[in-house]
Short mmCIF file of C-alpha atoms and ligand atoms in Angstrom, two decimals:
data_model
loop_
_atom_site.label_atom_id
_atom_site.label_comp_id
_atom_site.label_asym_id
_atom_site.label_seq_id
_atom_site.Cartn_x
_atom_site.Cartn_y
_atom_site.Cartn_z
CA MET A 1009 86.94 -66.20 -72.91
CA THR A 1010 85.94 -67.86 -76.08
CA ASN A 1011 86.62 -71.36 -75.85
CA TYR A 1012 87.88 -72.58 -79.72
CA GLU A 1013 90.66 -75.15 -80.73
CA VAL A 1014 93.27 -73.08 -81.96
CA PRO A 1015 93.01 -74.10 -85.46
CA VAL A 1016 96.63 -73.53 -86.77
CA LYS A 1017 99.99 -74.39 -85.92
CA LYS A 1018 103.35 -72.68 -86.41
CA ASN A 1019 104.84 -73.59 -90.27
CA ASP A 1020 101.14 -73.80 -91.50
CA ILE A 1021 100.49 -72.50 -95.09
CA VAL A 1022 96.86 -71.64 -95.21
CA ASP A 1023 94.68 -69.08 -97.76
CA VAL A 1024 92.83 -65.94 -96.28
CA MET A 1025 91.31 -62.42 -96.01
CA ILE A 1026 92.55 -59.69 -94.24
CA GLU A 1027 89.57 -57.71 -92.61
CA ASP A 1028 91.37 -54.69 -90.42
CA LEU A 1029 94.15 -53.27 -89.27
CA THR A 1030 95.66 -53.05 -85.87
CA HIS A 1031 96.45 -50.19 -84.12
CA ASP A 1032 100.46 -50.72 -85.34
CA GLY A 1033 99.15 -51.49 -88.81
CA ALA A 1034 99.53 -55.14 -89.13
CA GLY A 1035 96.48 -56.65 -91.11
CA VAL A 1036 94.08 -59.23 -89.19
CA ALA A 1037 92.47 -62.21 -90.73
CA LYS A 1038 90.30 -64.71 -88.79
CA ILE A 1039 90.01 -67.91 -89.03
CA ASN A 1040 86.91 -69.17 -86.89
CA GLY A 1041 86.86 -66.41 -84.52
CA TYR A 1042 90.55 -66.88 -84.06
CA ALA A 1043 92.93 -63.93 -85.22
CA LEU A 1044 96.25 -63.99 -87.06
CA PHE A 1045 98.35 -60.76 -87.12
CA ILE A 1046 99.56 -60.42 -90.47
CA PRO A 1047 102.59 -57.77 -90.76
CA LYS A 1048 102.01 -55.51 -94.41
CA ALA A 1049 98.47 -56.58 -94.94
CA LEU A 1050 96.20 -54.90 -95.99
CA PRO A 1051 91.81 -55.16 -95.26
CA GLY A 1052 90.27 -56.19 -98.43
CA GLU A 1053 93.90 -58.77 -99.63
CA LYS A 1054 93.71 -62.16 -99.97
CA VAL A 1055 96.99 -63.83 -99.11
CA LYS A 1056 99.06 -67.23 -98.54
CA VAL A 1057 100.86 -66.72 -95.28
CA LYS A 1058 103.29 -69.09 -93.43
CA ILE A 1059 102.24 -69.29 -89.85
CA VAL A 1060 104.69 -68.12 -87.41
CA LYS A 1061 104.03 -67.85 -83.91
CA VAL A 1062 101.20 -69.62 -82.00
CA LYS A 1063 99.27 -68.43 -79.18
CA LYS A 1064 96.32 -69.11 -76.93
CA GLY A 1065 94.47 -66.23 -78.17
CA PHE A 1066 95.78 -65.32 -81.17
CA GLY A 1067 98.90 -65.60 -83.90
CA PHE A 1068 101.36 -64.08 -86.58
CA GLY A 1069 101.96 -64.96 -89.67
CA ARG A 1070 104.06 -63.54 -92.70
CA VAL A 1071 102.50 -63.26 -96.22
CA LEU A 1072 104.09 -65.68 -98.79
CA GLU A 1073 102.19 -64.13 -101.61
CA THR A 1074 99.31 -61.54 -102.09
CA LEU A 1075 96.39 -63.58 -104.17
CA GLU A 1076 94.07 -60.26 -104.35
CA GLU A 1077 95.75 -56.98 -103.96
CA SER A 1078 93.81 -54.32 -101.98
CA PRO A 1079 92.93 -50.80 -104.34
CA ASP A 1080 93.90 -49.12 -101.58
CA ARG A 1081 98.10 -50.30 -101.75
CA VAL A 1082 100.93 -48.39 -103.21
CA ASP A 1083 104.38 -49.48 -103.74
CA ALA A 1084 106.37 -47.70 -100.72
CA PRO A 1085 108.47 -44.45 -101.99
CA CYS A 1086 111.43 -44.94 -99.32
CA PRO A 1087 114.04 -47.02 -100.39
CA ILE A 1088 114.63 -48.48 -96.92
CA TYR A 1089 111.26 -48.53 -96.02
CA ASN A 1090 111.55 -52.38 -95.10
CA GLN A 1091 114.88 -52.04 -93.09
CA CYS A 1092 114.12 -48.55 -90.90
CA GLY A 1093 110.44 -49.33 -89.40
CA GLY A 1094 110.40 -45.83 -88.56
CA CYS A 1095 107.17 -45.40 -90.93
CA GLN A 1096 104.56 -48.24 -90.43
CA LEU A 1097 101.70 -46.78 -93.67
CA GLN A 1098 104.14 -46.62 -96.65
CA HIS A 1099 102.21 -48.92 -98.44
CA LEU A 1100 98.64 -47.73 -98.01
CA SER A 1101 97.59 -45.23 -99.91
CA TYR A 1102 97.92 -41.84 -97.73
CA GLU A 1103 93.54 -41.22 -98.89
CA ALA A 1104 92.94 -44.82 -96.86
CA GLN A 1105 95.61 -44.01 -94.16
CA LEU A 1106 93.26 -40.97 -93.53
CA ARG A 1107 90.28 -43.20 -93.34
CA PHE A 1108 92.56 -45.77 -91.37
CA LYS A 1109 92.58 -43.38 -88.62
CA GLN A 1110 89.18 -42.33 -88.25
CA LYS A 1111 88.05 -46.05 -87.67
CA GLN A 1112 90.64 -46.49 -85.37
CA VAL A 1113 89.38 -43.83 -83.48
CA LYS A 1114 85.70 -44.15 -83.90
CA ASP A 1115 86.49 -48.27 -82.86
CA VAL A 1116 87.79 -47.18 -79.92
CA LEU A 1117 85.53 -44.62 -78.44
CA GLU A 1118 82.82 -47.72 -79.15
CA ARG A 1119 85.09 -50.16 -77.53
CA ILE A 1120 86.93 -48.86 -74.90
CA GLY A 1121 84.80 -45.79 -73.85
CA GLN A 1122 81.23 -46.93 -74.80
CA LEU A 1123 80.57 -44.23 -77.26
CA PRO A 1124 79.28 -46.12 -79.98
CA ASP A 1125 77.45 -42.65 -81.48
CA VAL A 1126 80.28 -39.45 -81.43
CA LEU A 1127 80.17 -37.85 -84.38
CA VAL A 1128 83.63 -38.39 -85.50
CA HIS A 1129 84.88 -36.44 -88.04
CA PRO A 1130 87.13 -37.41 -91.52
CA THR A 1131 90.63 -37.04 -90.36
CA LEU A 1132 92.17 -33.73 -91.86
CA GLY A 1133 95.38 -34.74 -93.55
CA MET A 1134 98.33 -32.44 -95.41
CA ASP A 1135 98.12 -32.05 -99.24
CA ASP A 1136 101.54 -32.59 -99.33
CA PRO A 1137 101.98 -35.68 -96.60
CA TRP A 1138 105.62 -35.55 -97.42
CA ARG A 1139 109.51 -34.06 -95.77
CA TYR A 1140 106.83 -32.53 -92.88
CA ARG A 1141 109.27 -33.16 -89.87
CA ASN A 1142 111.42 -30.00 -88.18
CA LYS A 1143 113.76 -32.03 -86.31
CA ALA A 1144 115.95 -35.07 -87.25
CA GLN A 1145 117.68 -36.84 -84.10
CA VAL A 1146 120.17 -39.56 -86.75
CA PRO A 1147 122.20 -42.20 -84.49
CA VAL A 1148 125.98 -41.29 -85.25
CA GLY A 1149 128.77 -45.16 -85.16
CA GLU A 1150 131.27 -46.69 -87.19
CA ILE A 1151 131.07 -49.56 -89.32
CA GLU A 1152 134.61 -50.84 -90.43
CA GLY A 1153 135.94 -48.10 -89.04
CA GLY A 1154 134.33 -45.64 -90.66
CA LEU A 1155 132.19 -43.44 -89.37
CA VAL A 1156 128.19 -43.49 -90.18
CA ALA A 1157 125.02 -42.11 -89.33
CA GLY A 1158 121.65 -43.22 -90.29
CA PHE A 1159 118.86 -45.27 -88.69
CA TYR A 1160 119.01 -48.37 -86.32
CA GLN A 1161 117.73 -51.05 -87.92
CA GLU A 1162 114.29 -52.25 -86.63
CA ARG A 1163 114.62 -54.36 -83.73
CA SER A 1164 117.80 -53.70 -83.68
CA HIS A 1165 120.93 -51.34 -82.50
CA ARG A 1166 122.68 -51.66 -85.60
CA ILE A 1167 123.24 -48.10 -87.79
CA ILE A 1168 122.80 -48.34 -91.38
CA ASP A 1169 124.35 -45.61 -93.39
CA MET A 1170 121.18 -43.17 -94.83
CA ASP A 1171 121.32 -39.50 -95.71
CA GLN A 1172 117.56 -38.59 -96.68
CA CYS A 1173 114.42 -39.70 -94.68
CA LEU A 1174 111.80 -38.99 -96.94
CA ILE A 1175 109.30 -37.26 -93.72
CA GLN A 1176 111.91 -34.85 -92.75
CA HIS A 1177 112.18 -31.60 -94.57
CA GLU A 1178 115.16 -31.70 -96.92
CA LYS A 1179 116.85 -29.07 -94.75
CA ASN A 1180 116.84 -31.65 -92.01
CA ASP A 1181 118.54 -34.16 -94.32
CA TYR A 1182 121.06 -31.31 -95.61
CA VAL A 1183 122.15 -30.61 -92.07
CA VAL A 1184 122.72 -34.30 -91.02
CA THR A 1185 124.79 -35.56 -94.02
CA THR A 1186 126.75 -31.83 -93.83
CA VAL A 1187 128.01 -32.47 -90.42
CA LYS A 1188 128.68 -36.07 -90.84
CA GLU A 1189 131.07 -35.45 -93.39
CA ILE A 1190 132.68 -32.41 -91.61
CA ALA A 1191 133.11 -35.13 -88.96
CA LYS A 1192 134.42 -37.45 -90.95
CA LYS A 1193 137.05 -34.62 -92.30
CA TYR A 1194 138.51 -33.81 -88.67
CA GLY A 1195 138.54 -37.62 -87.53
CA VAL A 1196 135.85 -37.21 -85.23
CA ARG A 1197 135.35 -41.04 -83.69
CA GLY A 1198 131.62 -42.45 -84.38
CA TYR A 1199 130.10 -43.63 -80.69
CA ASP A 1200 130.67 -47.54 -80.52
CA GLU A 1201 127.86 -48.21 -78.31
CA GLU A 1202 129.12 -51.96 -77.00
CA LYS A 1203 132.30 -51.11 -76.24
CA HIS A 1204 131.03 -47.39 -75.41
CA ARG A 1205 133.96 -45.84 -76.62
CA GLY A 1206 133.94 -43.21 -79.40
CA THR A 1207 132.51 -39.22 -79.60
CA LEU A 1208 129.75 -38.61 -81.87
CA ARG A 1209 126.32 -40.34 -80.58
CA HIS A 1210 123.77 -38.44 -82.09
CA VAL A 1211 123.49 -35.57 -84.38
CA VAL A 1212 120.14 -33.66 -83.97
CA ALA A 1213 119.01 -30.97 -86.59
CA ARG A 1214 116.13 -28.63 -85.99
CA TYR A 1215 114.71 -26.11 -88.06
CA GLY A 1216 111.91 -23.32 -87.75
CA LYS A 1217 110.16 -23.64 -90.42
CA GLN A 1218 108.70 -20.52 -90.51
CA THR A 1219 111.85 -18.28 -89.60
CA GLY A 1220 114.42 -20.69 -91.77
CA ASP A 1221 116.09 -20.53 -88.48
CA ILE A 1222 118.52 -23.66 -87.72
CA MET A 1223 119.98 -25.37 -84.58
CA VAL A 1224 122.71 -28.17 -84.50
CA VAL A 1225 123.11 -30.38 -81.60
CA LEU A 1226 125.98 -32.03 -81.40
CA ILE A 1227 125.35 -35.14 -79.00
CA THR A 1228 128.98 -36.28 -77.41
CA ARG A 1229 129.92 -38.80 -74.95
CA GLY A 1230 132.27 -36.57 -73.08
CA PRO A 1231 133.04 -32.86 -72.96
CA GLU A 1232 135.67 -33.42 -75.34
CA LEU A 1233 135.35 -32.84 -78.91
CA ALA A 1234 138.82 -32.26 -80.39
CA ASN A 1235 139.21 -29.93 -83.39
CA LYS A 1236 135.84 -28.05 -82.15
CA LYS A 1237 136.92 -24.84 -83.70
CA ASN A 1238 137.49 -26.09 -87.20
CA ILE A 1239 134.38 -27.71 -87.45
CA ILE A 1240 132.76 -25.08 -85.76
CA GLU A 1241 133.54 -22.74 -88.88
CA ASP A 1242 132.95 -25.54 -90.83
CA ILE A 1243 129.43 -25.84 -89.78
CA GLN A 1244 128.90 -22.40 -89.86
CA GLN A 1245 130.52 -22.26 -93.62
CA GLU A 1246 128.79 -25.17 -95.25
CA ILE A 1247 125.28 -23.98 -93.19
CA PRO A 1248 123.50 -20.75 -94.19
CA ASN A 1249 121.41 -20.26 -91.88
CA VAL A 1250 122.49 -22.04 -89.12
CA LYS A 1251 122.32 -19.38 -85.90
CA SER A 1252 122.57 -21.81 -82.88
CA ILE A 1253 125.42 -24.81 -82.46
CA VAL A 1254 124.89 -26.49 -79.48
CA GLN A 1255 126.82 -29.63 -77.56
CA ASN A 1256 125.12 -32.05 -75.97
CA ILE A 1257 127.04 -34.39 -72.99
CA ASN A 1258 125.58 -37.96 -72.04
CA PRO A 1259 128.22 -39.79 -70.85
CA LYS A 1260 125.85 -43.33 -69.56
CA ARG A 1261 125.48 -46.42 -71.44
CA THR A 1262 121.78 -45.31 -72.43
CA ASN A 1263 119.16 -45.13 -74.92
CA VAL A 1264 118.10 -41.64 -74.06
CA ILE A 1265 119.68 -39.48 -76.42
CA PHE A 1266 120.28 -36.37 -74.23
CA GLY A 1267 122.54 -36.27 -71.43
CA GLU A 1268 122.14 -33.12 -68.71
CA LYS A 1269 124.74 -31.21 -69.59
CA THR A 1270 123.82 -28.47 -72.96
CA HIS A 1271 126.05 -25.88 -74.19
CA VAL A 1272 126.32 -23.44 -76.64
CA LEU A 1273 128.92 -24.00 -79.43
CA TRP A 1274 128.56 -21.17 -81.41
CA GLY A 1275 125.31 -18.67 -81.74
CA ASP A 1276 122.03 -18.78 -79.75
CA GLU A 1277 120.65 -20.56 -77.10
CA TYR A 1278 117.43 -20.70 -78.95
CA ILE A 1279 115.93 -20.68 -82.79
CA TYR A 1280 112.79 -19.29 -82.79
CA ASP A 1281 109.58 -20.82 -85.40
CA THR A 1282 105.89 -19.24 -85.64
CA ILE A 1283 102.73 -20.92 -85.05
CA GLY A 1284 100.02 -18.56 -86.48
CA ASP A 1285 100.89 -15.48 -84.64
CA ILE A 1286 102.69 -16.94 -82.30
CA ARG A 1287 106.54 -16.66 -81.57
CA PHE A 1288 108.16 -19.70 -80.00
CA ALA A 1289 111.87 -20.17 -78.96
CA ILE A 1290 113.19 -23.69 -79.16
CA SER A 1291 115.97 -24.40 -77.26
CA ALA A 1292 117.88 -27.63 -77.81
CA ARG A 1293 116.21 -30.19 -75.25
CA SER A 1294 112.52 -28.03 -76.07
CA PHE A 1295 109.73 -30.44 -76.75
CA TYR A 1296 108.23 -28.73 -79.61
CA GLN A 1297 105.87 -30.41 -81.89
CA VAL A 1298 107.44 -31.97 -85.27
CA ASN A 1299 104.78 -31.24 -87.80
CA PRO A 1300 104.43 -27.55 -87.96
CA ASP A 1301 101.84 -27.39 -90.08
CA GLN A 1302 99.71 -29.68 -88.71
CA THR A 1303 100.21 -28.11 -85.43
CA LYS A 1304 98.80 -25.14 -86.63
CA VAL A 1305 95.44 -27.17 -87.61
CA LEU A 1306 95.68 -28.80 -84.63
CA TYR A 1307 95.72 -25.81 -82.30
CA ASP A 1308 93.19 -23.98 -84.53
CA LYS A 1309 90.79 -27.02 -83.86
CA ALA A 1310 91.33 -27.11 -80.70
CA LEU A 1311 90.48 -23.24 -80.04
CA GLU A 1312 87.83 -23.12 -82.28
CA TYR A 1313 86.25 -25.54 -79.57
CA ALA A 1314 87.43 -23.98 -76.66
CA GLN A 1315 84.53 -21.18 -78.39
CA LEU A 1316 86.19 -18.34 -76.51
CA SER A 1317 84.46 -15.05 -76.64
CA GLY A 1318 87.05 -13.06 -74.23
CA GLY A 1319 85.59 -13.18 -70.99
CA GLU A 1320 86.96 -17.20 -70.02
CA THR A 1321 88.69 -18.40 -67.45
CA VAL A 1322 91.06 -21.73 -69.09
CA ILE A 1323 93.44 -23.67 -67.83
CA ASP A 1324 95.54 -25.94 -70.35
CA ALA A 1325 97.07 -28.81 -68.64
CA TYR A 1326 100.04 -30.55 -69.78
CA CYS A 1327 100.94 -27.37 -71.56
CA GLY A 1328 104.63 -28.00 -72.64
CA ILE A 1329 106.23 -25.11 -73.74
CA GLY A 1330 103.27 -23.06 -73.56
CA THR A 1331 102.33 -23.42 -76.93
CA ILE A 1332 98.35 -24.33 -76.56
CA SER A 1333 98.44 -21.84 -73.64
CA LEU A 1334 99.73 -18.80 -76.10
CA PHE A 1335 97.08 -19.91 -78.54
CA LEU A 1336 94.09 -19.66 -76.36
CA ALA A 1337 95.44 -16.39 -74.79
CA GLN A 1338 94.72 -14.44 -77.98
CA GLY A 1339 90.69 -15.47 -77.42
CA ALA A 1340 90.40 -15.57 -73.12
CA LYS A 1341 90.47 -13.48 -70.42
CA HIS A 1342 93.19 -15.41 -68.23
CA VAL A 1343 94.89 -18.51 -68.91
CA TYR A 1344 96.69 -21.15 -66.84
CA GLY A 1345 99.44 -23.87 -67.67
CA VAL A 1346 100.70 -26.00 -66.00
CA GLU A 1347 103.52 -28.93 -66.75
CA ILE A 1348 105.58 -31.35 -64.85
CA VAL A 1349 108.97 -30.67 -66.88
CA PRO A 1350 110.38 -27.04 -65.22
CA GLU A 1351 112.67 -25.99 -68.15
CA ALA A 1352 109.67 -26.52 -70.70
CA ILE A 1353 107.61 -24.07 -68.01
CA THR A 1354 110.92 -21.37 -68.13
CA ASP A 1355 110.18 -21.85 -72.28
CA ALA A 1356 106.90 -21.00 -71.68
CA LYS A 1357 106.76 -17.97 -69.96
CA ARG A 1358 109.34 -17.28 -72.00
CA ASN A 1359 107.07 -17.05 -74.71
CA ALA A 1360 104.72 -15.09 -73.58
CA LYS A 1361 106.66 -12.73 -72.93
CA LEU A 1362 108.36 -12.63 -76.37
CA ASN A 1363 104.34 -12.33 -77.54
CA GLY A 1364 103.54 -9.44 -74.82
CA PHE A 1365 101.01 -11.64 -73.45
CA ASP A 1366 100.11 -10.44 -69.27
CA ASN A 1367 96.99 -12.42 -68.77
CA VAL A 1368 98.89 -16.24 -68.56
CA ASP A 1369 100.47 -17.83 -65.61
CA PHE A 1370 102.36 -21.26 -65.66
CA ALA A 1371 102.99 -23.29 -62.77
CA VAL A 1372 105.42 -26.18 -62.33
CA GLY A 1373 104.22 -29.85 -61.65
CA GLU A 1374 101.81 -32.96 -61.98
CA ALA A 1375 98.67 -31.18 -63.43
CA GLU A 1376 96.97 -33.98 -61.10
CA ASN A 1377 98.11 -32.45 -57.99
CA VAL A 1378 98.55 -28.68 -59.20
CA MET A 1379 95.02 -28.54 -60.20
CA PRO A 1380 93.00 -29.97 -57.48
CA TRP A 1381 95.35 -26.77 -55.22
CA TRP A 1382 93.93 -24.28 -58.02
CA TYR A 1383 90.68 -25.51 -57.10
CA ALA A 1384 91.04 -25.42 -53.42
CA GLN A 1385 92.14 -21.44 -53.79
CA GLY A 1386 89.16 -20.93 -55.67
CA ILE A 1387 90.27 -20.99 -58.94
CA ARG A 1388 87.13 -22.16 -61.80
CA ALA A 1389 87.61 -22.13 -64.83
CA ASP A 1390 85.38 -21.59 -68.05
CA VAL A 1391 86.73 -24.33 -70.83
CA ILE A 1392 89.91 -27.10 -69.67
CA VAL A 1393 92.32 -28.36 -72.31
CA VAL A 1394 93.81 -31.44 -71.69
CA ASP A 1395 96.77 -32.26 -73.90
CA PRO A 1396 98.30 -35.64 -71.74
CA PRO A 1397 100.98 -38.11 -72.95
CA ARG A 1398 100.14 -41.82 -74.16
CA LYS A 1399 98.95 -42.69 -71.06
CA GLY A 1400 95.92 -40.09 -70.90
CA CYS A 1401 94.64 -38.29 -67.53
CA ASP A 1402 95.44 -39.58 -63.80
CA ASP A 1403 92.13 -39.96 -62.34
CA LYS A 1404 92.88 -37.37 -59.98
CA LEU A 1405 92.65 -35.08 -62.96
CA LEU A 1406 89.50 -36.05 -64.22
CA GLU A 1407 87.53 -36.05 -61.29
CA THR A 1408 89.21 -32.12 -60.29
CA ILE A 1409 88.20 -31.71 -64.21
CA ILE A 1410 84.69 -33.42 -62.87
CA ALA A 1411 84.65 -31.15 -59.38
CA MET A 1412 85.57 -27.75 -61.25
CA LYS A 1413 82.37 -27.96 -64.15
CA PRO A 1414 84.36 -25.59 -66.81
CA GLU A 1415 81.35 -25.51 -69.90
CA ARG A 1416 83.44 -27.62 -71.93
CA VAL A 1417 86.79 -29.49 -71.73
CA VAL A 1418 88.29 -29.78 -74.91
CA TYR A 1419 91.09 -33.02 -74.79
CA VAL A 1420 94.09 -33.45 -77.24
CA SER A 1421 95.57 -36.82 -77.45
CA CYS A 1422 97.69 -38.90 -78.87
CA ASN A 1423 96.60 -42.43 -78.36
CA PRO A 1424 92.71 -42.79 -79.25
CA ALA A 1425 92.80 -45.56 -76.25
CA THR A 1426 93.53 -43.70 -73.85
CA LEU A 1427 91.35 -41.15 -74.36
CA ALA A 1428 88.55 -43.34 -75.19
CA ARG A 1429 89.64 -44.50 -71.36
CA ASP A 1430 89.21 -41.14 -70.33
CA LEU A 1431 85.95 -39.79 -72.11
CA ARG A 1432 84.30 -42.49 -70.23
CA VAL A 1433 85.39 -41.30 -66.51
CA LEU A 1434 84.36 -37.66 -68.23
CA GLU A 1435 80.71 -38.37 -69.85
CA ASP A 1436 80.28 -40.62 -66.24
CA GLY A 1437 80.77 -37.26 -64.52
CA GLY A 1438 78.20 -35.62 -66.27
CA TYR A 1439 80.00 -34.32 -69.99
CA ARG A 1440 78.80 -35.03 -73.42
CA THR A 1441 81.22 -36.35 -75.92
CA THR A 1442 80.07 -33.56 -78.99
CA GLU A 1443 82.53 -34.62 -81.12
CA VAL A 1444 85.90 -35.66 -82.52
CA GLN A 1445 88.20 -34.85 -84.78
CA PRO A 1446 91.49 -36.63 -85.70
CA VAL A 1447 94.22 -34.25 -87.39
CA ASP A 1448 96.96 -36.52 -89.46
CA MET A 1449 100.33 -35.13 -87.72
CA PHE A 1450 102.57 -38.24 -88.40
CA PRO A 1451 101.38 -39.11 -92.34
CA TRP A 1452 102.60 -42.78 -92.96
CA THR A 1453 103.20 -44.00 -89.40
CA THR A 1454 100.49 -45.04 -87.68
CA HIS A 1455 100.31 -42.35 -85.21
CA VAL A 1456 97.02 -41.38 -83.89
CA GLU A 1457 96.36 -37.44 -83.12
CA SER A 1458 93.02 -36.10 -82.62
CA VAL A 1459 90.59 -33.26 -80.25
CA THR A 1460 87.34 -34.02 -78.98
CA LEU A 1461 85.32 -31.08 -77.57
CA LEU A 1462 83.05 -32.11 -74.78
CA THR A 1463 80.83 -29.74 -72.95
CA LEU A 1464 78.70 -30.07 -69.38
N1 LIG B 438 100.58 -29.02 -75.18
C1 LIG B 438 101.95 -28.84 -75.45
C2 LIG B 438 103.01 -30.67 -75.26
C3 LIG B 438 102.17 -31.57 -75.35
S1 LIG B 438 103.02 -33.21 -75.06
C4 LIG B 438 101.82 -29.17 -77.33
O1 LIG B 438 101.02 -28.96 -77.43
O2 LIG B 438 103.41 -28.82 -77.52
C5 LIG B 438 102.31 -34.06 -73.10
C6 LIG B 438 103.38 -32.64 -72.30
O3 LIG B 438 102.82 -33.31 -70.89
C7 LIG B 438 104.84 -32.98 -72.40
O4 LIG B 438 105.20 -32.01 -72.52
C8 LIG B 438 105.57 -33.37 -71.02
O5 LIG B 438 106.34 -33.18 -70.07
C9 LIG B 438 103.54 -33.48 -69.38
N2 LIG B 438 103.74 -34.60 -68.58
C10 LIG B 438 103.77 -35.28 -68.59
N3 LIG B 438 103.00 -36.10 -67.54
C11 LIG B 438 102.53 -34.98 -66.62
C12 LIG B 438 102.19 -34.56 -65.44
N4 LIG B 438 101.57 -36.09 -64.69
N5 LIG B 438 101.26 -33.27 -65.25
C13 LIG B 438 102.14 -32.43 -65.98
N6 LIG B 438 102.71 -32.44 -67.03
C14 LIG B 438 102.80 -33.82 -67.62
#
């Protein structure tokens, strides 16, 4: 730890140059090695800041004036960008965002993974990076007795009424505003978080971009929903492609959106969507990637890295509803998928059937326990694909990969820091990180998704 005096005090006003961006999109300036984090400032900018917080190793500043502007700065098109917090990079041009995401991966591989020389390709971005989300989850409340639905103001639980979100598919915006109007018409009460009263907590809209199918989920505090029949009829009337209207009941005082009980109010339990040639049934609570166009790009890359010729045994760990597993099953002899959520495995099995695959097996459990068990049964994989949550892979799972010795490991990651940590373990276990391809799944946000190929 460097031993220097903290060069600033709270409320000081200083001019600084921004050198970098943090993983959450804040500008970084250095004063004699002391790091200052400055929200919304961009690399290359000279800014006058007020110091708002001082800690031993780093501090925070707020921009008072931008003295020199970055050529990458753009006006955020969303009118509520500064209040919402859902996007973090709307003030940065899309091209620069893609470069930022590539650099994030590079930097973290070097710093955490001690992998300075790995080939990190330029981020694969979208031609049109707006309106990409296929799922909207919108909180509902009341302000002065009127029902509102929109978003939580950044760092609070105050709901701001809103009718459109620029990263949301137009269909979902339409569904949410329409359901909001219908709820108002029939006097449905919005949920009051503090008093734990009222009825409607969230409206969730899901859209199958390839099929046009729409699902509406009404999340209510209790089982009762007054005027249910009229509400259902109006939704059918006003939303032409609705295939499924579902109620989910969440009686708890919690920030978690969904409750345990779900039942169909009208139509099917599922909507359908396709990725490439494969069809997926999606239920109200299934995990399904939210950017369908880029999901195809991501999975195609994973498939390319898997280099399947038809004879391979493949393991897909953290398989969700079996999306990647079925993609792989098109070119492999056999695919084993493992996932911790039982409902997801039920969906995965249904999806395998729906598409006529008989070369896949799915298991429920923790990948770090199921994989060693498979290994003990004599199962060996030629290719292992992992797509873990943000915290990355469990050590036991990495050890099993190293013991099983597949020719290739394809690592799909939503968190470069844990990716870098895990790559180091695999490198020490005999693998070489061949290349990394960042894919922009979440334009205008700081989320960085990537696919990595490792070879034995
Ligand atoms: N590959 C899928 C899902 C990836 S998300 C897709 O692309 O759609 C990561 C998944 O890992 C989630 O479905 C989550 O439920 C699952 N998961 C989390 N911890 C796990 C564990 N220890 N073992 C197995 N699966 C786990």
